[in-house]
Amino acid sequence: MEIAFFIMMGWCGTKYPGWRPWKNPHPHPDPEPWWIYTVLGLSIIAGVAGGTLFRNAIMENQFFAGQIAIASGLAAFASSGIVTGLASLTKR
């Protein structure tokens, strides 16, 4: 159940295609439609990895007592946002 939560947070942390306001919008139809699927897969992997690693790091920490799933979900969301942001900067 926790992995499914990390997958959802990874999916939700994905940057949308036009998140950079200083960049020109993509032409329609997009000449590279596979890119969004690549970014979604990357964000899901980053979400699961970020959430799992953070959960393992705070397992015995008393500061996060009772809030391990929530804190790990936020770490999954943040890691997927960072990874997909960096990946989308490399496009074009």
mmCIF file of N, CA and C in Angstrom:
data_model
loop_
_atom_site.group_PDB
_atom_site.id
_atom_site.type_symbol
_atom_site.label_atom_id
_atom_site.label_comp_id
_atom_site.label_asym_id
_atom_site.label_seq_id
_atom_site.Cartn_x
_atom_site.Cartn_y
_atom_site.Cartn_z
ATOM 1 N N MET A 1 0.822 -1.183 0.000
ATOM 2 C CA MET A 1 0.000 0.000 0.000
ATOM 3 C C MET A 1 0.871 1.253 0.000
ATOM 4 N N GLU A 2 1.975 1.167 0.719
ATOM 5 C CA GLU A 2 2.871 2.319 0.789
ATOM 6 C C GLU A 2 3.525 2.583 -0.570
ATOM 7 N N ILE A 3 3.879 1.538 -1.287
ATOM 8 C CA ILE A 3 4.469 1.689 -2.618
ATOM 9 C C ILE A 3 3.448 2.313 -3.578
ATOM 10 N N ALA A 4 2.175 1.915 -3.468
ATOM 11 C CA ALA A 4 1.133 2.521 -4.304
ATOM 12 C C ALA A 4 0.992 4.015 -3.987
ATOM 13 N N PHE A 5 1.131 4.372 -2.727
ATOM 14 C CA PHE A 5 1.098 5.782 -2.334
ATOM 15 C C PHE A 5 2.280 6.535 -2.931
ATOM 16 N N PHE A 6 3.462 5.919 -2.909
ATOM 17 C CA PHE A 6 4.645 6.549 -3.511
ATOM 18 C C PHE A 6 4.482 6.699 -5.019
ATOM 19 N N ILE A 7 3.859 5.712 -5.666
ATOM 20 C CA ILE A 7 3.607 5.808 -7.108
ATOM 21 C C ILE A 7 2.668 6.966 -7.396
ATOM 22 N N MET A 8 1.607 7.105 -6.604
ATOM 23 C CA MET A 8 0.673 8.218 -6.803
ATOM 24 C C MET A 8 1.358 9.564 -6.581
ATOM 25 N N MET A 9 2.178 9.653 -5.557
ATOM 26 C CA MET A 9 2.863 10.914 -5.285
ATOM 27 C C MET A 9 3.894 11.214 -6.371
ATOM 28 N N GLY A 10 4.535 10.190 -6.909
ATOM 29 C CA GLY A 10 5.458 10.384 -8.016
ATOM 30 C C GLY A 10 4.740 10.870 -9.261
ATOM 31 N N TRP A 11 3.570 10.304 -9.527
ATOM 32 C CA TRP A 11 2.776 10.724 -10.681
ATOM 33 C C TRP A 11 2.324 12.172 -10.505
ATOM 34 N N CYS A 12 1.884 12.523 -9.300
ATOM 35 C CA CYS A 12 1.399 13.885 -9.061
ATOM 36 C C CYS A 12 2.535 14.911 -9.040
ATOM 37 N N GLY A 13 3.737 14.481 -8.773
ATOM 38 C CA GLY A 13 4.859 15.405 -8.740
ATOM 39 C C GLY A 13 5.446 15.718 -10.100
ATOM 40 N N THR A 14 4.869 15.138 -11.154
ATOM 41 C CA THR A 14 5.377 15.354 -12.510
ATOM 42 C C THR A 14 5.123 16.791 -12.937
ATOM 43 N N LYS A 15 6.139 17.405 -13.511
ATOM 44 C CA LYS A 15 5.961 18.747 -14.058
ATOM 45 C C LYS A 15 5.126 18.657 -15.326
ATOM 46 N N TYR A 16 4.174 19.552 -15.492
ATOM 47 C CA TYR A 16 3.366 19.544 -16.699
ATOM 48 C C TYR A 16 4.189 20.088 -17.867
ATOM 49 N N PRO A 17 3.830 19.766 -19.109
ATOM 50 C CA PRO A 17 4.691 20.100 -20.247
ATOM 51 C C PRO A 17 5.031 21.576 -20.404
ATOM 52 N N GLY A 18 4.199 22.495 -20.015
ATOM 53 C CA GLY A 18 4.494 23.913 -20.200
ATOM 54 C C GLY A 18 4.869 24.621 -18.918
ATOM 55 N N TRP A 19 5.567 23.944 -18.010
ATOM 56 C CA TRP A 19 5.851 24.522 -16.693
ATOM 57 C C TRP A 19 6.882 25.629 -16.744
ATOM 58 N N ARG A 20 7.643 25.743 -17.816
ATOM 59 C CA ARG A 20 8.636 26.810 -17.930
ATOM 60 C C ARG A 20 8.029 27.985 -18.681
ATOM 61 N N PRO A 21 7.677 29.076 -18.005
ATOM 62 C CA PRO A 21 7.019 30.196 -18.688
ATOM 63 C C PRO A 21 7.947 30.950 -19.632
ATOM 64 N N TRP A 22 9.252 30.867 -19.442
ATOM 65 C CA TRP A 22 10.189 31.578 -20.299
ATOM 66 C C TRP A 22 10.463 30.840 -21.599
ATOM 67 N N LYS A 23 9.968 29.633 -21.731
ATOM 68 C CA LYS A 23 10.198 28.812 -22.919
ATOM 69 C C LYS A 23 8.978 28.902 -23.828
ATOM 70 N N ASN A 24 9.202 28.902 -25.125
ATOM 71 C CA ASN A 24 8.085 28.926 -26.075
ATOM 72 C C ASN A 24 7.247 27.668 -25.925
ATOM 73 N N PRO A 25 5.934 27.782 -26.096
ATOM 74 C CA PRO A 25 5.088 26.584 -25.981
ATOM 75 C C PRO A 25 5.371 25.605 -27.116
ATOM 76 N N HIS A 26 5.034 24.367 -26.870
ATOM 77 C CA HIS A 26 5.237 23.320 -27.868
ATOM 78 C C HIS A 26 4.248 23.506 -29.015
ATOM 79 N N PRO A 27 4.648 23.173 -30.224
ATOM 80 C CA PRO A 27 3.696 23.210 -31.332
ATOM 81 C C PRO A 27 2.671 22.096 -31.183
ATOM 82 N N HIS A 28 1.520 22.307 -31.765
ATOM 83 C CA HIS A 28 0.466 21.282 -31.707
ATOM 84 C C HIS A 28 0.273 20.715 -33.082
ATOM 85 N N PRO A 29 0.275 19.450 -33.304
ATOM 86 C CA PRO A 29 0.553 18.397 -32.347
ATOM 87 C C PRO A 29 2.036 18.332 -32.007
ATOM 88 N N ASP A 30 2.295 17.840 -30.831
ATOM 89 C CA ASP A 30 3.675 17.746 -30.348
ATOM 90 C C ASP A 30 4.464 16.776 -31.227
ATOM 91 N N PRO A 31 5.628 17.190 -31.746
ATOM 92 C CA PRO A 31 6.399 16.289 -32.591
ATOM 93 C C PRO A 31 7.041 15.130 -31.829
ATOM 94 N N GLU A 32 7.088 15.217 -30.522
ATOM 95 C CA GLU A 32 7.673 14.157 -29.699
ATOM 96 C C GLU A 32 6.665 13.705 -28.639
ATOM 97 N N PRO A 33 5.612 12.982 -29.041
ATOM 98 C CA PRO A 33 4.585 12.597 -28.066
ATOM 99 C C PRO A 33 5.055 11.566 -27.062
ATOM 100 N N TRP A 34 6.122 10.840 -27.341
ATOM 101 C CA TRP A 34 6.633 9.832 -26.425
ATOM 102 C C TRP A 34 7.260 10.461 -25.196
ATOM 103 N N TRP A 35 7.626 11.739 -25.254
ATOM 104 C CA TRP A 35 8.345 12.400 -24.176
ATOM 105 C C TRP A 35 7.538 12.416 -22.876
ATOM 106 N N ILE A 36 6.232 12.645 -22.959
ATOM 107 C CA ILE A 36 5.416 12.708 -21.745
ATOM 108 C C ILE A 36 5.381 11.351 -21.052
ATOM 109 N N TYR A 37 5.383 10.259 -21.821
ATOM 110 C CA TYR A 37 5.387 8.926 -21.208
ATOM 111 C C TYR A 37 6.733 8.622 -20.560
ATOM 112 N N THR A 38 7.789 9.105 -21.166
ATOM 113 C CA THR A 38 9.117 8.942 -20.576
ATOM 114 C C THR A 38 9.216 9.699 -19.264
ATOM 115 N N VAL A 39 8.711 10.921 -19.256
ATOM 116 C CA VAL A 39 8.756 11.736 -18.041
ATOM 117 C C VAL A 39 7.874 11.145 -16.950
ATOM 118 N N LEU A 40 6.705 10.614 -17.313
ATOM 119 C CA LEU A 40 5.838 9.982 -16.311
ATOM 120 C C LEU A 40 6.495 8.742 -15.711
ATOM 121 N N GLY A 41 7.117 7.927 -16.547
ATOM 122 C CA GLY A 41 7.830 6.750 -16.034
ATOM 123 C C GLY A 41 8.974 7.148 -15.128
ATOM 124 N N LEU A 42 9.702 8.170 -15.525
ATOM 125 C CA LEU A 42 10.810 8.659 -14.716
ATOM 126 C C LEU A 42 10.322 9.205 -13.381
ATOM 127 N N SER A 43 9.193 9.921 -13.397
ATOM 128 C CA SER A 43 8.675 10.485 -12.149
ATOM 129 C C SER A 43 8.163 9.403 -11.208
ATOM 130 N N ILE A 44 7.577 8.353 -11.749
ATOM 131 C CA ILE A 44 7.107 7.256 -10.897
ATOM 132 C C ILE A 44 8.294 6.543 -10.247
ATOM 133 N N ILE A 45 9.330 6.291 -11.027
ATOM 134 C CA ILE A 45 10.527 5.647 -10.472
ATOM 135 C C ILE A 45 11.172 6.538 -9.418
ATOM 136 N N ALA A 46 11.269 7.840 -9.706
ATOM 137 C CA ALA A 46 11.858 8.765 -8.733
ATOM 138 C C ALA A 46 11.003 8.872 -7.472
ATOM 139 N N GLY A 47 9.694 8.834 -7.619
ATOM 140 C CA GLY A 47 8.812 8.887 -6.460
ATOM 141 C C GLY A 47 8.954 7.680 -5.558
ATOM 142 N N VAL A 48 8.993 6.499 -6.159
ATOM 143 C CA VAL A 48 9.156 5.272 -5.366
ATOM 144 C C VAL A 48 10.527 5.246 -4.693
ATOM 145 N N ALA A 49 11.556 5.614 -5.441
ATOM 146 C CA ALA A 49 12.906 5.610 -4.862
ATOM 147 C C ALA A 49 13.041 6.654 -3.763
ATOM 148 N N GLY A 50 12.565 7.857 -4.015
ATOM 149 C CA GLY A 50 12.667 8.923 -3.005
ATOM 150 C C GLY A 50 11.881 8.606 -1.751
ATOM 151 N N GLY A 51 10.665 8.101 -1.922
ATOM 152 C CA GLY A 51 9.846 7.753 -0.762
ATOM 153 C C GLY A 51 10.419 6.613 0.046
ATOM 154 N N THR A 52 10.906 5.588 -0.638
ATOM 155 C CA THR A 52 11.478 4.432 0.057
ATOM 156 C C THR A 52 12.768 4.791 0.779
ATOM 157 N N LEU A 53 13.640 5.528 0.119
ATOM 158 C CA LEU A 53 14.890 5.925 0.766
ATOM 159 C C LEU A 53 14.645 6.843 1.961
ATOM 160 N N PHE A 54 13.705 7.771 1.822
ATOM 161 C CA PHE A 54 13.401 8.664 2.936
ATOM 162 C C PHE A 54 12.772 7.903 4.095
ATOM 163 N N ARG A 55 11.877 6.952 3.778
ATOM 164 C CA ARG A 55 11.255 6.147 4.836
ATOM 165 C C ARG A 55 12.299 5.354 5.603
ATOM 166 N N ASN A 56 13.243 4.758 4.878
ATOM 167 C CA ASN A 56 14.294 3.998 5.546
ATOM 168 C C ASN A 56 15.198 4.898 6.381
ATOM 169 N N ALA A 57 15.406 6.130 5.957
ATOM 170 C CA ALA A 57 16.270 7.048 6.694
ATOM 171 C C ALA A 57 15.625 7.546 7.987
ATOM 172 N N ILE A 58 14.281 7.671 8.012
ATOM 173 C CA ILE A 58 13.629 8.237 9.197
ATOM 174 C C ILE A 58 12.913 7.189 10.039
ATOM 175 N N MET A 59 13.122 5.923 9.754
ATOM 176 C CA MET A 59 12.370 4.871 10.437
ATOM 177 C C MET A 59 12.517 4.935 11.957
ATOM 178 N N GLU A 60 13.700 5.177 12.469
ATOM 179 C CA GLU A 60 13.930 5.194 13.921
ATOM 180 C C GLU A 60 13.965 6.598 14.519
ATOM 181 N N ASN A 61 13.669 7.599 13.723
ATOM 182 C CA ASN A 61 13.721 8.978 14.198
ATOM 183 C C ASN A 61 12.436 9.317 14.961
ATOM 184 N N GLN A 62 12.563 9.787 16.182
ATOM 185 C CA GLN A 62 11.401 10.117 16.995
ATOM 186 C C GLN A 62 10.682 11.387 16.536
ATOM 187 N N PHE A 63 11.362 12.221 15.772
ATOM 188 C CA PHE A 63 10.749 13.453 15.271
ATOM 189 C C PHE A 63 9.589 13.141 14.320
ATOM 190 N N PHE A 64 9.687 12.037 13.578
ATOM 191 C CA PHE A 64 8.668 11.662 12.605
ATOM 192 C C PHE A 64 7.735 10.571 13.121
ATOM 193 N N ALA A 65 7.674 10.370 14.412
ATOM 194 C CA ALA A 65 6.847 9.302 14.982
ATOM 195 C C ALA A 65 5.380 9.483 14.585
ATOM 196 N N GLY A 66 4.806 8.478 13.986
ATOM 197 C CA GLY A 66 3.407 8.516 13.581
ATOM 198 C C GLY A 66 3.151 9.227 12.267
ATOM 199 N N GLN A 67 4.158 9.797 11.661
ATOM 200 C CA GLN A 67 3.981 10.553 10.430
ATOM 201 C C GLN A 67 4.925 10.076 9.337
ATOM 202 N N ILE A 68 5.382 8.854 9.435
ATOM 203 C CA ILE A 68 6.379 8.350 8.493
ATOM 204 C C ILE A 68 5.809 8.285 7.078
ATOM 205 N N ALA A 69 4.578 7.811 6.917
ATOM 206 C CA ALA A 69 3.989 7.685 5.580
ATOM 207 C C ALA A 69 3.774 9.054 4.943
ATOM 208 N N ILE A 70 3.308 10.018 5.723
ATOM 209 C CA ILE A 70 3.060 11.357 5.181
ATOM 210 C C ILE A 70 4.367 12.024 4.783
ATOM 211 N N ALA A 71 5.357 11.948 5.653
ATOM 212 C CA ALA A 71 6.652 12.560 5.342
ATOM 213 C C ALA A 71 7.320 11.883 4.159
ATOM 214 N N SER A 72 7.218 10.568 4.062
ATOM 215 C CA SER A 72 7.796 9.852 2.932
ATOM 216 C C SER A 72 7.057 10.170 1.644
ATOM 217 N N GLY A 73 5.749 10.358 1.715
ATOM 218 C CA GLY A 73 4.975 10.754 0.533
ATOM 219 C C GLY A 73 5.372 12.135 0.036
ATOM 220 N N LEU A 74 5.609 13.043 0.955
ATOM 221 C CA LEU A 74 6.075 14.368 0.550
ATOM 222 C C LEU A 74 7.465 14.300 -0.064
ATOM 223 N N ALA A 75 8.314 13.433 0.452
ATOM 224 C CA ALA A 75 9.641 13.246 -0.137
ATOM 225 C C ALA A 75 9.526 12.638 -1.534
ATOM 226 N N ALA A 76 8.587 11.721 -1.731
ATOM 227 C CA ALA A 76 8.365 11.137 -3.052
ATOM 228 C C ALA A 76 7.874 12.194 -4.032
ATOM 229 N N PHE A 77 6.955 13.049 -3.587
ATOM 230 C CA PHE A 77 6.437 14.134 -4.417
ATOM 231 C C PHE A 77 7.549 15.098 -4.814
ATOM 232 N N ALA A 78 8.362 15.477 -3.841
ATOM 233 C CA ALA A 78 9.445 16.425 -4.102
ATOM 234 C C ALA A 78 10.513 15.828 -5.005
ATOM 235 N N SER A 79 10.881 14.582 -4.770
ATOM 236 C CA SER A 79 11.927 13.976 -5.600
ATOM 237 C C SER A 79 11.470 13.807 -7.040
ATOM 238 N N SER A 80 10.210 13.457 -7.253
ATOM 239 C CA SER A 80 9.732 13.333 -8.629
ATOM 240 C C SER A 80 9.648 14.694 -9.309
ATOM 241 N N GLY A 81 9.284 15.722 -8.564
ATOM 242 C CA GLY A 81 9.265 17.064 -9.140
ATOM 243 C C GLY A 81 10.646 17.552 -9.528
ATOM 244 N N ILE A 82 11.610 17.279 -8.691
ATOM 245 C CA ILE A 82 12.988 17.704 -8.983
ATOM 246 C C ILE A 82 13.541 16.936 -10.180
ATOM 247 N N VAL A 83 13.354 15.625 -10.184
ATOM 248 C CA VAL A 83 13.907 14.804 -11.266
ATOM 249 C C VAL A 83 13.250 15.142 -12.600
ATOM 250 N N THR A 84 11.930 15.274 -12.636
ATOM 251 C CA THR A 84 11.274 15.587 -13.907
ATOM 252 C C THR A 84 11.542 17.019 -14.340
ATOM 253 N N GLY A 85 11.748 17.923 -13.389
ATOM 254 C CA GLY A 85 12.137 19.279 -13.749
ATOM 255 C C GLY A 85 13.486 19.311 -14.426
ATOM 256 N N LEU A 86 14.432 18.584 -13.868
ATOM 257 C CA LEU A 86 15.756 18.516 -14.477
ATOM 258 C C LEU A 86 15.729 17.798 -15.824
ATOM 259 N N ALA A 87 14.935 16.749 -15.914
ATOM 260 C CA ALA A 87 14.846 16.002 -17.184
ATOM 261 C C ALA A 87 14.203 16.845 -18.277
ATOM 262 N N SER A 88 13.186 17.625 -17.929
ATOM 263 C CA SER A 88 12.535 18.423 -18.959
ATOM 264 C C SER A 88 13.388 19.626 -19.368
ATOM 265 N N LEU A 89 14.343 20.026 -18.545
ATOM 266 C CA LEU A 89 15.258 21.086 -18.956
ATOM 267 C C LEU A 89 16.218 20.617 -20.043
ATOM 268 N N THR A 90 16.460 19.320 -20.101
ATOM 269 C CA THR A 90 17.373 18.789 -21.109
ATOM 270 C C THR A 90 16.697 18.624 -22.466
ATOM 271 N N LYS A 91 15.389 18.708 -22.508
ATOM 272 C CA LYS A 91 14.666 18.570 -23.773
ATOM 273 C C LYS A 91 14.850 19.843 -24.588
ATOM 274 N N ARG A 92 15.289 19.707 -25.768
ATOM 275 C CA ARG A 92 15.529 20.788 -26.727
ATOM 276 C C ARG A 92 16.647 21.646 -26.320
#
